[in-house]
């Protein structure tokens, strides 16, 4: 018998859907040794999720992925609402922008295969490749090493046996039979040990990104809490033939014949969702009755569309029928050694286009924290904040989805105000749906004290975008472009008007404190690492172009040339100049700490860099001991 191969890795990711692929890419970019496996023979090439929210586009941009994504994706700028009109057909009630006040004021749509392809291409640049088909067949956590008090990033406490599944079916393109959510049809593809070579992987961390039927979740005994609904929806992707003019808008159609949703897609395709009213969910939680196909789904859509015509002369790209289920995992981690992300820890309806976005956001949240602990820059308790932040988000998402999916799935009756309630919910939850409104609660990494210093910011939300001007050449920059997802904390120093001696003196004082051996820069930058390994310092003065002086910025605050900005209107385009006002920062100034994932971690007064030192002392290892 050939002994199983044995190897070590920092992070083993199971599942290469959006969540796992994003995490593998982000960890590879951060220099973490990572492996990613998937049970499928080949990756999907059509269907599944397609809607990418504005915040996710910002996150793509922070990793340098937005340009390629936007080149391939369709953009949806406007949404339209329809109801049954007095003449029997449908009439438009509202036409409105998808999103306002965002850097990317639109939703973008691209088949999930396109997103996975983008991430796979990007991860190969850091030498990471999806190994497929490959499945885990056992997982065990060494009791000693997993105990929090002995948590050592040197240890490899998770042992996983992998093998090639013996009879994995090739991934189907296009057609997808009736499917339901979560565990109902769970059956991870398992090969037999006899005909496939096994491999033992010893990992510091294992992440289950293996979808709603997660094998990893079952292996570590985490339950899903929640329920399945009786709402059954059909989805079909095709290039339409139609006399309905709003097909390239996002449409919600509520009629007495049923409910339907249109999502414009890349390559002239559309996706149509229809509520399948006459389909029953049996006691087992599976669909009862005859199998439905794409023609049945289209037929329901055609009834909703009356008097407009809708057909699919070129056939169907992909279709599915699904039951809406709303569940959250009881825990997102076991001893901070095994984590679950994405659909493995939350499932809900796809109506608001959230699942793929939420799954990649889980990965974005976890990636920098794992990198810090693996580099031994932070204690393992930093990893507690993954579940703290993302489980609360998932519960909020399910609460929202219960309202939204119900309003979407109930056929309106005369005078029942369902349509009005649907519009109200869309507006109330707009910022949450688009991702900007996601807010992390106060914790060691989200310090809400002193928030009045920047009253326009919400600590725990992503930092809002804004145009600023580089002093050296008066070139305008979008602030977000200066905050790449490179695992560093961004320290934004807003010193007020540095052409005034008082503010200049304050800036010199804060620079001296930061540069002091006991200042946070030196305390939390590992010995021997470059000064900017952990912290990227950007100074933004509230000064006109004429009064700006790059040499006014003390040299210890990193580069005069590329890190010194002013908040003023640009000379040519006449844009910008409102950052201080929108962040609610007075001319007394402020310091803003932006976390590596782009969320505001804390704010402090300009002369209170000690508060920043205390903030980092809660979750980073310091290189010297200072009284907190
Ligand atoms: P998955 O996409 O399920 O990926 C899991 C991966 O793990 C797969 O590649 C699988 O092969 C692999 N795997 C599973 N088990 C194993 C194992 N034992 N070993 C190895 N590998 C394994 N979300 C949106 O954000 N926007 C939308 O517009 C949207 N539309 C949707 C429309 C429909 C019809 C549906 C059904 C869902 C939609 N969603 C949408 C939700 C979205 O598809 C999911 O939330 C998203 O795919 C979850 O990503 P994931 O990586 O967590 O899981």
PDB file of N, CA and C in Angstrom, residues 18 49-58 60 69-70 73-74 76 98 104 106-112 115 263 352-354 356-357 360 433-434:
ATOM      1  N   UNK A  18     -17.370  31.526  -5.395  1.00  0.00           N
ATOM      2  CA  UNK A  18     -16.943  32.921  -5.173  1.00  0.00           C
ATOM      3  C   UNK A  18     -16.231  33.122  -3.829  1.00  0.00           C
ATOM      4  N   UNK A  49     -25.231  32.749  -9.558  1.00  0.00           N
ATOM      5  CA  UNK A  49     -25.391  34.167  -9.195  1.00  0.00           C
ATOM      6  C   UNK A  49     -24.912  35.072 -10.321  1.00  0.00           C
ATOM      7  N   UNK A  50     -25.387  36.322 -10.280  1.00  0.00           N
ATOM      8  CA  UNK A  50     -24.928  37.246 -11.331  1.00  0.00           C
ATOM      9  C   UNK A  50     -24.845  38.711 -10.893  1.00  0.00           C
ATOM     10  N   UNK A  51     -25.472  39.096  -9.787  1.00  0.00           N
ATOM     11  CA  UNK A  51     -25.540  40.518  -9.438  1.00  0.00           C
ATOM     12  C   UNK A  51     -24.413  40.930  -8.506  1.00  0.00           C
ATOM     13  N   UNK A  52     -23.669  41.954  -8.908  1.00  0.00           N
ATOM     14  CA  UNK A  52     -22.578  42.467  -8.062  1.00  0.00           C
ATOM     15  C   UNK A  52     -22.955  43.886  -7.619  1.00  0.00           C
ATOM     16  N   UNK A  53     -22.978  44.066  -6.310  1.00  0.00           N
ATOM     17  CA  UNK A  53     -23.418  45.340  -5.731  1.00  0.00           C
ATOM     18  C   UNK A  53     -22.300  46.383  -5.749  1.00  0.00           C
ATOM     19  N   UNK A  54     -22.669  47.690  -5.663  1.00  0.00           N
ATOM     20  CA  UNK A  54     -21.658  48.748  -5.734  1.00  0.00           C
ATOM     21  C   UNK A  54     -20.498  48.595  -4.735  1.00  0.00           C
ATOM     22  N   UNK A  55     -20.801  48.152  -3.509  1.00  0.00           N
ATOM     23  CA  UNK A  55     -19.703  48.006  -2.537  1.00  0.00           C
ATOM     24  C   UNK A  55     -18.736  46.902  -2.977  1.00  0.00           C
ATOM     25  N   UNK A  56     -19.276  45.838  -3.577  1.00  0.00           N
ATOM     26  CA  UNK A  56     -18.385  44.762  -4.018  1.00  0.00           C
ATOM     27  C   UNK A  56     -17.504  45.257  -5.168  1.00  0.00           C
ATOM     28  N   UNK A  57     -18.038  46.151  -6.006  1.00  0.00           N
ATOM     29  CA  UNK A  57     -17.192  46.706  -7.079  1.00  0.00           C
ATOM     30  C   UNK A  57     -16.063  47.533  -6.443  1.00  0.00           C
ATOM     31  N   UNK A  58     -16.390  48.275  -5.381  1.00  0.00           N
ATOM     32  CA  UNK A  58     -15.333  49.023  -4.675  1.00  0.00           C
ATOM     33  C   UNK A  58     -14.258  48.065  -4.152  1.00  0.00           C
ATOM     34  N   UNK A  60     -13.537  45.073  -5.324  1.00  0.00           N
ATOM     35  CA  UNK A  60     -12.769  44.618  -6.502  1.00  0.00           C
ATOM     36  C   UNK A  60     -11.713  45.668  -6.869  1.00  0.00           C
ATOM     37  N   UNK A  69     -13.419  43.383 -14.469  1.00  0.00           N
ATOM     38  CA  UNK A  69     -14.804  43.002 -14.169  1.00  0.00           C
ATOM     39  C   UNK A  69     -15.772  43.898 -14.957  1.00  0.00           C
ATOM     40  N   UNK A  70     -15.522  45.213 -14.900  1.00  0.00           N
ATOM     41  CA  UNK A  70     -16.455  46.145 -15.544  1.00  0.00           C
ATOM     42  C   UNK A  70     -16.431  46.006 -17.065  1.00  0.00           C
ATOM     43  N   UNK A  73     -18.838  42.962 -17.567  1.00  0.00           N
ATOM     44  CA  UNK A  73     -20.172  42.942 -16.948  1.00  0.00           C
ATOM     45  C   UNK A  73     -21.139  43.896 -17.631  1.00  0.00           C
ATOM     46  N   UNK A  74     -22.453  43.614 -17.458  1.00  0.00           N
ATOM     47  CA  UNK A  74     -23.482  44.584 -17.850  1.00  0.00           C
ATOM     48  C   UNK A  74     -23.697  45.526 -16.663  1.00  0.00           C
ATOM     49  N   UNK A  76     -26.356  48.087 -14.593  1.00  0.00           N
ATOM     50  CA  UNK A  76     -27.781  48.357 -14.402  1.00  0.00           C
ATOM     51  C   UNK A  76     -27.888  49.643 -13.584  1.00  0.00           C
ATOM     52  N   UNK A  98     -30.775  53.113  -9.555  1.00  0.00           N
ATOM     53  CA  UNK A  98     -30.479  51.966  -8.693  1.00  0.00           C
ATOM     54  C   UNK A  98     -29.862  52.433  -7.384  1.00  0.00           C
ATOM     55  N   UNK A 104     -19.599  53.855  -7.561  1.00  0.00           N
ATOM     56  CA  UNK A 104     -20.120  53.078  -8.697  1.00  0.00           C
ATOM     57  C   UNK A 104     -21.645  53.098  -8.577  1.00  0.00           C
ATOM     58  N   UNK A 106     -24.240  52.011  -9.760  1.00  0.00           N
ATOM     59  CA  UNK A 106     -24.997  51.013 -10.522  1.00  0.00           C
ATOM     60  C   UNK A 106     -24.704  49.627  -9.945  1.00  0.00           C
ATOM     61  N   UNK A 107     -25.579  48.687 -10.316  1.00  0.00           N
ATOM     62  CA  UNK A 107     -25.306  47.283 -10.023  1.00  0.00           C
ATOM     63  C   UNK A 107     -24.729  46.704 -11.310  1.00  0.00           C
ATOM     64  N   UNK A 108     -23.817  45.763 -11.198  1.00  0.00           N
ATOM     65  CA  UNK A 108     -23.247  45.163 -12.413  1.00  0.00           C
ATOM     66  C   UNK A 108     -23.563  43.680 -12.396  1.00  0.00           C
ATOM     67  N   UNK A 109     -23.817  43.128 -13.588  1.00  0.00           N
ATOM     68  CA  UNK A 109     -24.187  41.708 -13.633  1.00  0.00           C
ATOM     69  C   UNK A 109     -23.258  40.941 -14.559  1.00  0.00           C
ATOM     70  N   UNK A 110     -22.855  39.799 -14.075  1.00  0.00           N
ATOM     71  CA  UNK A 110     -21.970  38.913 -14.836  1.00  0.00           C
ATOM     72  C   UNK A 110     -22.178  37.518 -14.250  1.00  0.00           C
ATOM     73  N   UNK A 111     -22.259  36.518 -15.108  1.00  0.00           N
ATOM     74  CA  UNK A 111     -22.486  35.159 -14.603  1.00  0.00           C
ATOM     75  C   UNK A 111     -21.413  34.804 -13.577  1.00  0.00           C
ATOM     76  N   UNK A 112     -21.813  34.022 -12.589  1.00  0.00           N
ATOM     77  CA  UNK A 112     -20.882  33.613 -11.523  1.00  0.00           C
ATOM     78  C   UNK A 112     -19.605  33.008 -12.095  1.00  0.00           C
ATOM     79  N   UNK A 115     -17.144  35.675 -12.651  1.00  0.00           N
ATOM     80  CA  UNK A 115     -16.517  36.155 -11.402  1.00  0.00           C
ATOM     81  C   UNK A 115     -15.454  35.138 -10.959  1.00  0.00           C
ATOM     82  N   UNK A 263     -33.493  40.954 -14.753  1.00  0.00           N
ATOM     83  CA  UNK A 263     -32.135  41.443 -14.504  1.00  0.00           C
ATOM     84  C   UNK A 263     -31.391  41.472 -15.840  1.00  0.00           C
ATOM     85  N   UNK A 352     -32.510  39.796  -3.717  1.00  0.00           N
ATOM     86  CA  UNK A 352     -31.828  41.086  -3.647  1.00  0.00           C
ATOM     87  C   UNK A 352     -30.378  40.986  -4.117  1.00  0.00           C
ATOM     88  N   UNK A 353     -30.008  39.882  -4.748  1.00  0.00           N
ATOM     89  CA  UNK A 353     -28.649  39.742  -5.286  1.00  0.00           C
ATOM     90  C   UNK A 353     -27.591  39.881  -4.208  1.00  0.00           C
ATOM     91  N   UNK A 354     -27.687  39.075  -3.146  1.00  0.00           N
ATOM     92  CA  UNK A 354     -26.786  39.276  -2.007  1.00  0.00           C
ATOM     93  C   UNK A 354     -25.771  38.151  -1.788  1.00  0.00           C
ATOM     94  N   UNK A 356     -23.673  35.990  -3.370  1.00  0.00           N
ATOM     95  CA  UNK A 356     -22.300  35.973  -3.860  1.00  0.00           C
ATOM     96  C   UNK A 356     -21.522  37.164  -3.273  1.00  0.00           C
ATOM     97  N   UNK A 357     -22.208  38.303  -3.150  1.00  0.00           N
ATOM     98  CA  UNK A 357     -21.576  39.483  -2.559  1.00  0.00           C
ATOM     99  C   UNK A 357     -21.226  39.222  -1.096  1.00  0.00           C
ATOM    100  N   UNK A 360     -18.231  36.749  -0.814  1.00  0.00           N
ATOM    101  CA  UNK A 360     -16.908  37.347  -1.055  1.00  0.00           C
ATOM    102  C   UNK A 360     -16.560  38.333   0.059  1.00  0.00           C
ATOM    103  N   UNK A 433     -28.539  46.793   1.006  1.00  0.00           N
ATOM    104  CA  UNK A 433     -28.504  45.954  -0.198  1.00  0.00           C
ATOM    105  C   UNK A 433     -27.259  46.296  -1.031  1.00  0.00           C
ATOM    106  N   UNK A 434     -26.979  47.575  -1.171  1.00  0.00           N
ATOM    107  CA  UNK A 434     -25.849  47.998  -2.017  1.00  0.00           C
ATOM    108  C   UNK A 434     -24.503  47.771  -1.329  1.00  0.00           C
TER     109      UNK A 434
END
